Short mmCIF file of C-alpha atoms in Angstrom, two decimals:
data_model
loop_
_atom_site.label_atom_id
_atom_site.label_comp_id
_atom_site.label_asym_id
_atom_site.label_seq_id
_atom_site.Cartn_x
_atom_site.Cartn_y
_atom_site.Cartn_z
CA MET H 1 14.46 9.42 -19.75
CA ASN H 2 15.90 11.73 -17.03
CA THR H 3 16.08 9.90 -13.78
CA VAL H 4 16.19 11.97 -10.53
CA HIS H 5 17.87 11.06 -7.12
CA ASP H 6 17.17 12.57 -3.56
CA GLN H 7 19.64 13.98 -1.24
CA LEU H 8 20.41 10.46 0.03
CA GLY H 9 21.11 9.11 -3.39
CA ARG H 10 17.64 7.26 -3.65
CA LYS H 11 16.36 7.15 -7.26
CA LEU H 12 12.62 7.83 -7.92
CA SER H 13 11.27 4.50 -9.39
CA THR H 14 7.87 3.72 -7.77
CA VAL H 15 4.58 5.76 -7.34
CA ARG H 16 1.65 5.07 -5.33
CA ILE H 17 -1.35 6.97 -6.46
CA SER H 18 -4.67 7.10 -4.34
CA VAL H 19 -7.75 7.37 -6.66
CA THR H 20 -10.08 8.07 -3.79
CA ASN H 21 -9.82 8.79 0.05
CA ARG H 22 -13.29 7.06 0.69
CA CYS H 23 -13.43 3.55 2.13
CA ASN H 24 -16.27 1.08 2.86
CA PHE H 25 -14.33 -0.34 5.82
CA ARG H 26 -13.25 1.35 9.17
CA CYS H 27 -10.20 -0.59 10.26
CA HIS H 28 -8.91 0.72 13.56
CA TYR H 29 -5.39 1.24 12.44
CA CYS H 30 -6.34 3.37 9.50
CA MET H 31 -9.95 4.92 9.73
CA PRO H 32 -11.27 4.12 13.28
CA PRO H 33 -15.09 4.06 13.23
CA ASP H 34 -15.79 6.41 16.06
CA ILE H 35 -14.49 9.34 13.93
CA LYS H 36 -16.46 11.50 11.38
CA TYR H 37 -14.45 11.83 8.28
CA HIS H 38 -14.59 14.50 5.59
CA PHE H 39 -13.96 13.11 1.94
CA CYS H 40 -13.01 14.98 -1.14
CA ASN H 41 -15.71 15.86 -3.56
CA LYS H 42 -15.66 14.98 -7.25
CA LYS H 43 -14.23 18.45 -8.23
CA SER H 44 -11.09 18.11 -6.00
CA LEU H 45 -10.20 14.58 -7.30
CA MET H 46 -7.68 14.03 -9.90
CA SER H 47 -9.45 13.06 -13.04
CA PHE H 48 -8.51 10.07 -15.09
CA ASP H 49 -6.90 12.29 -17.77
CA GLU H 50 -4.82 14.15 -15.09
CA ILE H 51 -3.80 10.89 -13.57
CA ILE H 52 -2.67 9.66 -17.03
CA TYR H 53 -0.69 12.88 -17.60
CA LEU H 54 0.80 12.63 -14.20
CA VAL H 55 1.92 8.94 -14.75
CA LYS H 56 3.39 9.78 -18.32
CA THR H 57 5.45 12.39 -16.52
CA LEU H 58 6.80 10.23 -13.98
CA VAL H 59 7.59 7.56 -16.32
CA ASN H 60 9.79 10.08 -18.16
CA MET H 61 11.56 10.70 -14.83
CA GLY H 62 12.41 6.99 -14.47
CA VAL H 63 9.38 5.66 -12.61
CA HIS H 64 8.37 2.09 -13.90
CA LYS H 65 6.13 0.92 -10.94
CA LEU H 66 2.73 2.10 -10.19
CA LYS H 67 0.44 1.03 -7.42
CA LEU H 68 -3.32 2.24 -7.25
CA THR H 69 -4.55 2.84 -3.76
CA GLY H 70 -7.21 4.41 -1.65
CA GLY H 71 -9.11 4.66 0.56
CA GLU H 72 -10.67 1.59 -1.25
CA PRO H 73 -9.80 2.21 -4.98
CA LEU H 74 -12.56 -0.04 -6.14
CA LEU H 75 -15.00 2.65 -4.98
CA ARG H 76 -13.82 5.00 -7.78
CA PRO H 77 -16.35 4.51 -10.65
CA ASN H 78 -14.91 3.02 -13.74
CA LEU H 79 -11.52 2.26 -12.55
CA ALA H 80 -11.04 -0.42 -15.09
CA GLU H 81 -11.06 2.32 -17.68
CA LEU H 82 -8.19 4.12 -15.95
CA ILE H 83 -6.19 0.79 -15.74
CA ALA H 84 -6.70 0.10 -19.45
CA LYS H 85 -5.22 3.36 -20.39
CA LEU H 86 -2.40 3.08 -17.91
CA GLN H 87 -1.53 -0.21 -19.50
CA SER H 88 -0.83 1.57 -22.85
CA ILE H 89 1.91 3.91 -21.20
CA ASP H 90 5.46 2.89 -22.70
CA GLY H 91 8.07 2.23 -19.99
CA LEU H 92 5.38 1.48 -17.27
CA ALA H 93 6.28 -2.16 -16.45
CA ASP H 94 4.41 -2.80 -13.36
CA ILE H 95 0.80 -1.84 -12.46
CA SER H 96 -0.78 -3.29 -9.38
CA LEU H 97 -3.77 -2.53 -7.12
CA ILE H 98 -4.29 -2.81 -3.32
CA THR H 99 -7.89 -3.41 -2.21
CA ASN H 100 -9.88 -4.58 0.95
CA GLY H 101 -11.47 -7.17 -1.52
CA TYR H 102 -15.03 -6.37 -0.70
CA LEU H 103 -15.93 -5.56 -4.22
CA LEU H 104 -13.76 -7.97 -6.09
CA SER H 105 -16.33 -10.64 -6.66
CA LYS H 106 -18.04 -8.14 -8.88
CA LEU H 107 -15.19 -6.37 -10.37
CA ALA H 108 -12.41 -9.02 -10.83
CA SER H 109 -13.07 -9.99 -14.38
CA GLU H 110 -13.46 -6.37 -15.39
CA LEU H 111 -10.14 -5.56 -13.91
CA TYR H 112 -8.41 -8.43 -15.60
CA ALA H 113 -9.90 -7.53 -18.90
CA ALA H 114 -8.36 -4.08 -18.47
CA GLY H 115 -5.04 -5.57 -18.24
CA LEU H 116 -4.46 -5.80 -14.38
CA ARG H 117 -2.59 -8.84 -13.41
CA ARG H 118 -1.21 -7.97 -9.92
CA ILE H 119 -3.41 -7.45 -7.00
CA THR H 120 -2.90 -7.27 -3.14
CA ILE H 121 -5.82 -7.83 -0.90
CA SER H 122 -5.85 -6.57 2.74
CA ILE H 123 -6.96 -9.42 5.23
CA ASP H 124 -6.01 -8.88 8.85
CA ALA H 125 -7.55 -12.05 10.04
CA ILE H 126 -9.03 -15.41 8.68
CA ASP H 127 -11.20 -15.88 11.70
CA ASP H 128 -14.52 -14.52 10.89
CA GLY H 129 -15.28 -13.06 14.33
CA LEU H 130 -11.88 -11.30 14.45
CA TYR H 131 -12.26 -9.98 10.86
CA ARG H 132 -15.46 -8.41 11.73
CA GLN H 133 -14.06 -6.84 14.79
CA MET H 134 -10.91 -5.49 13.05
CA ASN H 135 -12.85 -4.06 9.91
CA GLY H 136 -14.88 -1.88 12.14
CA LEU H 137 -18.36 -2.56 10.35
CA ASN H 138 -18.91 -6.25 11.10
CA ILE H 139 -18.53 -7.28 7.45
CA PRO H 140 -18.14 -11.02 7.14
CA ILE H 141 -14.99 -12.67 6.02
CA ASP H 142 -16.95 -14.64 3.40
CA LYS H 143 -17.08 -11.39 1.21
CA VAL H 144 -13.43 -11.17 0.92
CA LEU H 145 -12.97 -14.81 0.49
CA ALA H 146 -15.26 -14.55 -2.47
CA GLY H 147 -13.24 -11.75 -4.05
CA ILE H 148 -10.04 -13.92 -3.52
CA GLU H 149 -11.77 -16.77 -5.54
CA ALA H 150 -13.01 -14.40 -8.11
CA VAL H 151 -9.56 -13.06 -9.02
CA LYS H 152 -8.15 -16.63 -9.03
CA ILE H 153 -10.97 -17.48 -11.56
CA ALA H 154 -10.42 -14.42 -13.44
CA GLY H 155 -6.66 -15.43 -14.09
CA PHE H 156 -4.60 -12.99 -12.03
CA THR H 157 -1.01 -13.90 -12.15
CA GLU H 158 0.14 -12.60 -8.75
CA ILE H 159 -2.20 -12.37 -5.83
CA LYS H 160 -0.87 -11.20 -2.48
CA LEU H 161 -2.56 -10.94 0.85
CA ASN H 162 -1.38 -8.33 3.45
CA ALA H 163 -2.22 -8.25 7.10
CA VAL H 164 -1.30 -5.59 9.59
CA ILE H 165 -0.23 -7.57 12.74
CA GLN H 166 -0.89 -5.88 16.21
CA LYS H 167 0.28 -7.54 19.33
CA GLY H 168 -2.58 -8.72 21.41
CA VAL H 169 -5.07 -8.15 18.62
CA ASN H 170 -4.44 -10.50 15.82
CA HIS H 171 -0.83 -11.86 16.19
CA GLN H 172 -2.44 -15.31 16.82
CA GLN H 173 -3.64 -15.16 13.14
CA ILE H 174 -0.15 -15.44 11.65
CA LEU H 175 -0.10 -19.21 11.31
CA PRO H 176 -3.83 -19.59 10.22
CA LEU H 177 -3.16 -16.86 7.55
CA ILE H 178 0.06 -18.78 6.35
CA ARG H 179 -1.97 -22.15 6.34
CA PHE H 180 -4.74 -20.42 4.16
CA THR H 181 -2.34 -18.80 1.66
CA ARG H 182 -0.31 -21.95 1.34
CA SER H 183 -3.50 -23.91 0.70
CA GLN H 184 -4.68 -21.50 -1.88
CA GLY H 185 -1.26 -20.89 -3.74
CA LEU H 186 -1.15 -17.23 -2.53
CA THR H 187 1.54 -15.07 -1.12
CA MET H 188 1.09 -13.76 2.44
CA ARG H 189 2.71 -10.54 3.65
CA PHE H 190 2.84 -9.50 7.22
CA ILE H 191 3.10 -5.72 8.03
CA GLU H 192 4.33 -4.47 11.37
CA PHE H 193 1.84 -2.02 12.92
CA MET H 194 2.97 1.47 12.17
CA ASP H 195 2.53 5.10 13.57
CA VAL H 196 0.87 6.41 10.42
CA GLY H 197 -1.41 9.35 10.97
CA THR H 198 -2.67 10.30 14.52
CA GLN H 199 -5.81 8.19 15.15
CA ASN H 200 -4.70 4.64 15.49
CA ASN H 201 -3.55 4.80 19.20
CA TRP H 202 -0.05 3.54 18.00
CA ASP H 203 2.26 2.53 20.74
CA MET H 204 5.52 0.58 20.36
CA SER H 205 4.07 -2.04 22.77
CA LYS H 206 1.50 -3.01 20.07
CA VAL H 207 4.13 -3.73 17.54
CA TYR H 208 4.59 -7.45 16.66
CA SER H 209 8.09 -7.42 15.19
CA GLU H 210 9.59 -9.39 12.24
CA GLU H 211 11.64 -11.39 14.81
CA GLN H 212 8.41 -12.37 16.50
CA ILE H 213 6.65 -13.31 13.37
CA LEU H 214 9.30 -15.39 11.87
CA LYS H 215 9.51 -17.36 15.29
CA ASP H 216 5.72 -18.02 15.19
CA ILE H 217 5.98 -19.27 11.61
CA ALA H 218 8.98 -21.41 12.51
CA GLU H 219 6.81 -23.26 15.07
CA GLU H 220 5.39 -25.22 12.16
CA PHE H 221 7.05 -24.39 8.80
CA GLU H 222 10.58 -24.49 7.70
CA PHE H 223 11.63 -21.59 5.48
CA ALA H 224 14.69 -19.56 4.25
CA PRO H 225 15.42 -16.17 2.87
CA HIS H 226 14.19 -15.96 -0.77
CA PRO H 227 17.12 -15.79 -3.28
CA ALA H 228 15.17 -13.10 -5.38
CA ASN H 229 15.05 -10.61 -2.50
CA ARG H 230 15.81 -7.11 -4.02
CA GLY H 231 17.23 -4.13 -2.22
CA SER H 232 14.38 -1.73 -3.24
CA ASP H 233 11.53 -4.27 -2.06
CA THR H 234 9.65 -3.10 0.96
CA ALA H 235 9.03 -6.67 1.99
CA LYS H 236 11.66 -9.32 2.89
CA ARG H 237 10.70 -12.41 1.16
CA PHE H 238 11.03 -16.07 2.55
CA GLU H 239 10.36 -19.24 0.74
CA PHE H 240 9.04 -22.59 2.25
CA LYS H 241 11.71 -25.36 2.14
CA ASP H 242 8.81 -27.73 0.90
CA GLY H 243 8.45 -25.64 -2.14
CA GLN H 244 4.90 -24.60 -1.32
CA GLY H 245 5.14 -20.88 -1.87
CA GLU H 246 6.58 -17.97 -0.02
CA PHE H 247 5.69 -15.17 2.43
CA GLY H 248 7.07 -11.72 3.17
CA ILE H 249 7.49 -9.33 6.08
CA ILE H 250 7.28 -5.40 5.85
CA SER H 251 9.13 -4.29 8.97
CA SER H 252 9.11 -0.74 8.79
CA VAL H 253 9.52 -0.40 12.75
CA SER H 254 11.78 -3.13 13.73
CA ASN H 255 14.11 -3.10 10.51
CA PRO H 256 13.51 0.18 8.52
CA PHE H 257 14.18 0.28 4.87
CA CYS H 258 14.51 4.00 4.51
CA LYS H 259 17.94 3.78 2.82
CA ARG H 260 16.33 2.17 -0.17
CA CYS H 261 13.02 3.70 -0.34
CA ASP H 262 12.28 4.77 -3.88
CA ARG H 263 8.56 5.55 -3.56
CA LEU H 264 6.45 8.76 -4.11
CA ARG H 265 3.01 8.95 -2.87
CA VAL H 266 0.32 11.05 -4.60
CA SER H 267 -3.13 11.67 -2.81
CA ALA H 268 -6.49 11.46 -4.53
CA GLU H 269 -6.44 15.21 -4.41
CA GLY H 270 -3.03 15.62 -6.19
CA GLU H 271 -1.05 16.37 -3.03
CA PHE H 272 2.59 14.73 -3.22
CA PHE H 273 4.23 13.12 -0.39
CA THR H 274 7.81 11.76 -0.10
CA CYS H 275 7.12 9.58 2.95
CA LEU H 276 4.38 7.48 4.40
CA PHE H 277 5.01 9.23 7.86
CA ALA H 278 4.77 12.83 6.32
CA THR H 279 3.63 15.87 8.22
CA HIS H 280 2.85 17.81 5.03
CA GLY H 281 2.70 17.38 1.27
CA LEU H 282 2.91 19.44 -1.80
CA LYS H 283 -0.26 20.33 -3.36
CA LEU H 284 0.22 20.29 -7.29
CA LEU H 285 -3.34 19.63 -8.64
CA PRO H 286 -3.62 23.38 -9.37
CA THR H 287 -0.57 23.49 -11.40
CA LEU H 288 -1.40 20.04 -13.06
CA ARG H 289 -4.64 21.82 -14.15
CA GLU H 290 -3.43 25.20 -15.07
CA HIS H 291 0.21 24.68 -16.05
CA PRO H 292 0.73 21.03 -16.69
CA GLU H 293 4.02 21.60 -18.43
CA GLU H 294 5.51 22.77 -15.14
CA ILE H 295 4.71 19.60 -13.25
CA GLU H 296 7.84 17.58 -14.15
CA GLU H 297 10.27 20.25 -12.84
CA LEU H 298 8.15 20.83 -9.63
CA ILE H 299 8.40 17.08 -8.95
CA ARG H 300 12.18 16.82 -9.70
CA SER H 301 12.60 19.81 -7.25
CA LEU H 302 10.54 18.02 -4.64
CA TRP H 303 12.46 14.72 -5.03
CA LYS H 304 15.83 16.29 -5.17
CA ALA H 305 15.23 18.01 -1.81
CA ARG H 306 14.04 14.91 -0.15
CA THR H 307 15.98 13.69 3.00
CA ASP H 308 13.07 11.69 4.71
CA ALA H 309 14.27 8.71 6.75
CA TYR H 310 11.65 8.76 9.56
CA SER H 311 11.54 5.02 10.37
CA GLU H 312 15.42 5.14 11.16
CA HIS H 313 15.08 8.12 13.52
CA ARG H 314 11.35 7.16 14.84
CA ILE H 315 12.00 7.86 18.68
CA GLN H 316 14.07 10.95 18.13
CA TRP H 317 11.29 12.23 15.58
CA ILE H 318 8.52 11.51 18.05
CA ARG H 319 10.16 13.41 20.88
CA LYS H 320 10.53 16.45 18.76
CA ASN H 321 7.30 16.58 16.85
CA PRO H 322 3.71 16.61 18.08
CA VAL H 323 1.86 13.36 16.94
CA LYS H 324 -1.11 15.55 15.75
CA SER H 325 1.04 16.74 12.80
CA ARG H 326 1.13 13.41 10.69
CA ILE H 327 -1.00 12.81 7.67
CA GLU H 328 -3.68 10.00 8.05
CA MET H 329 -3.09 6.77 6.19
CA PHE H 330 -6.34 6.88 4.25
CA LYS H 331 -5.41 10.15 2.87
CA ILE H 332 -1.87 9.31 1.68
CA GLY H 333 -2.64 6.07 0.21
CA GLY H 334 -1.02 3.53 2.57
#
């Protein structure tokens, strides 16, 4: 194994691979419903064999964690087949999936049989009316709750729920979501509203910060920093003092973690991004198809040149760069 470090000394350890840029939701912070989207066709998608080859290459470079994303990854046909093949790769210690949960009631047992044990479900509200509003398509919360129950029944060992918190939109859902996850034995993670892409009308005034989230939770529950917090984790972990679980906060805006970011992102079309807030990527699918033996060196060169630290310099960056230049979240894989 030949590990690789970027210009700031950050080792490549984690990859997020999007398996599709299609989604069956229209969440306002990712794919607002009033915009017409152009999705990649089957020929422009990385095939399962190409993804397997890519992951094996990355593992040889020190990657040991993989998260499958979208769009909505469960829209990719036969995804369990891909997961089963990924499970057989030596050195890949951690495979997880992030989903909106809509299709989990049908696919949970199939995913578990393929070897998947870790799953994250996006749920921005537990209130049905607000949930319908936030997903942009009036989809009821019951569909996702059924999916959560399905993964519990299937036997998944680590189930997390994610919520993007927007001030004045769903910040009052923080405590209801905490109560729900505690009652279900699940882990809740709150994500600060981020300026990914160009279409979500992000503004600093809409950010509900880590400090505010913690203050809200403290009104009802006692907690402390989790002793197992790791420097490379995106989420700060907190455990409830009564022993009934934990929660996390991803505070990319108010408390950036760029200095310890070890993540490479790959779009469904084989475009590589070294930051969630990227303005451009490196299109490697043609090389992957025509000269796969060159892929490892190209990725090494990309990572070695990496200097990204957008969140630590957000205000200065925004002043210098037009917002229209950033890649949309559904393309980059969240």
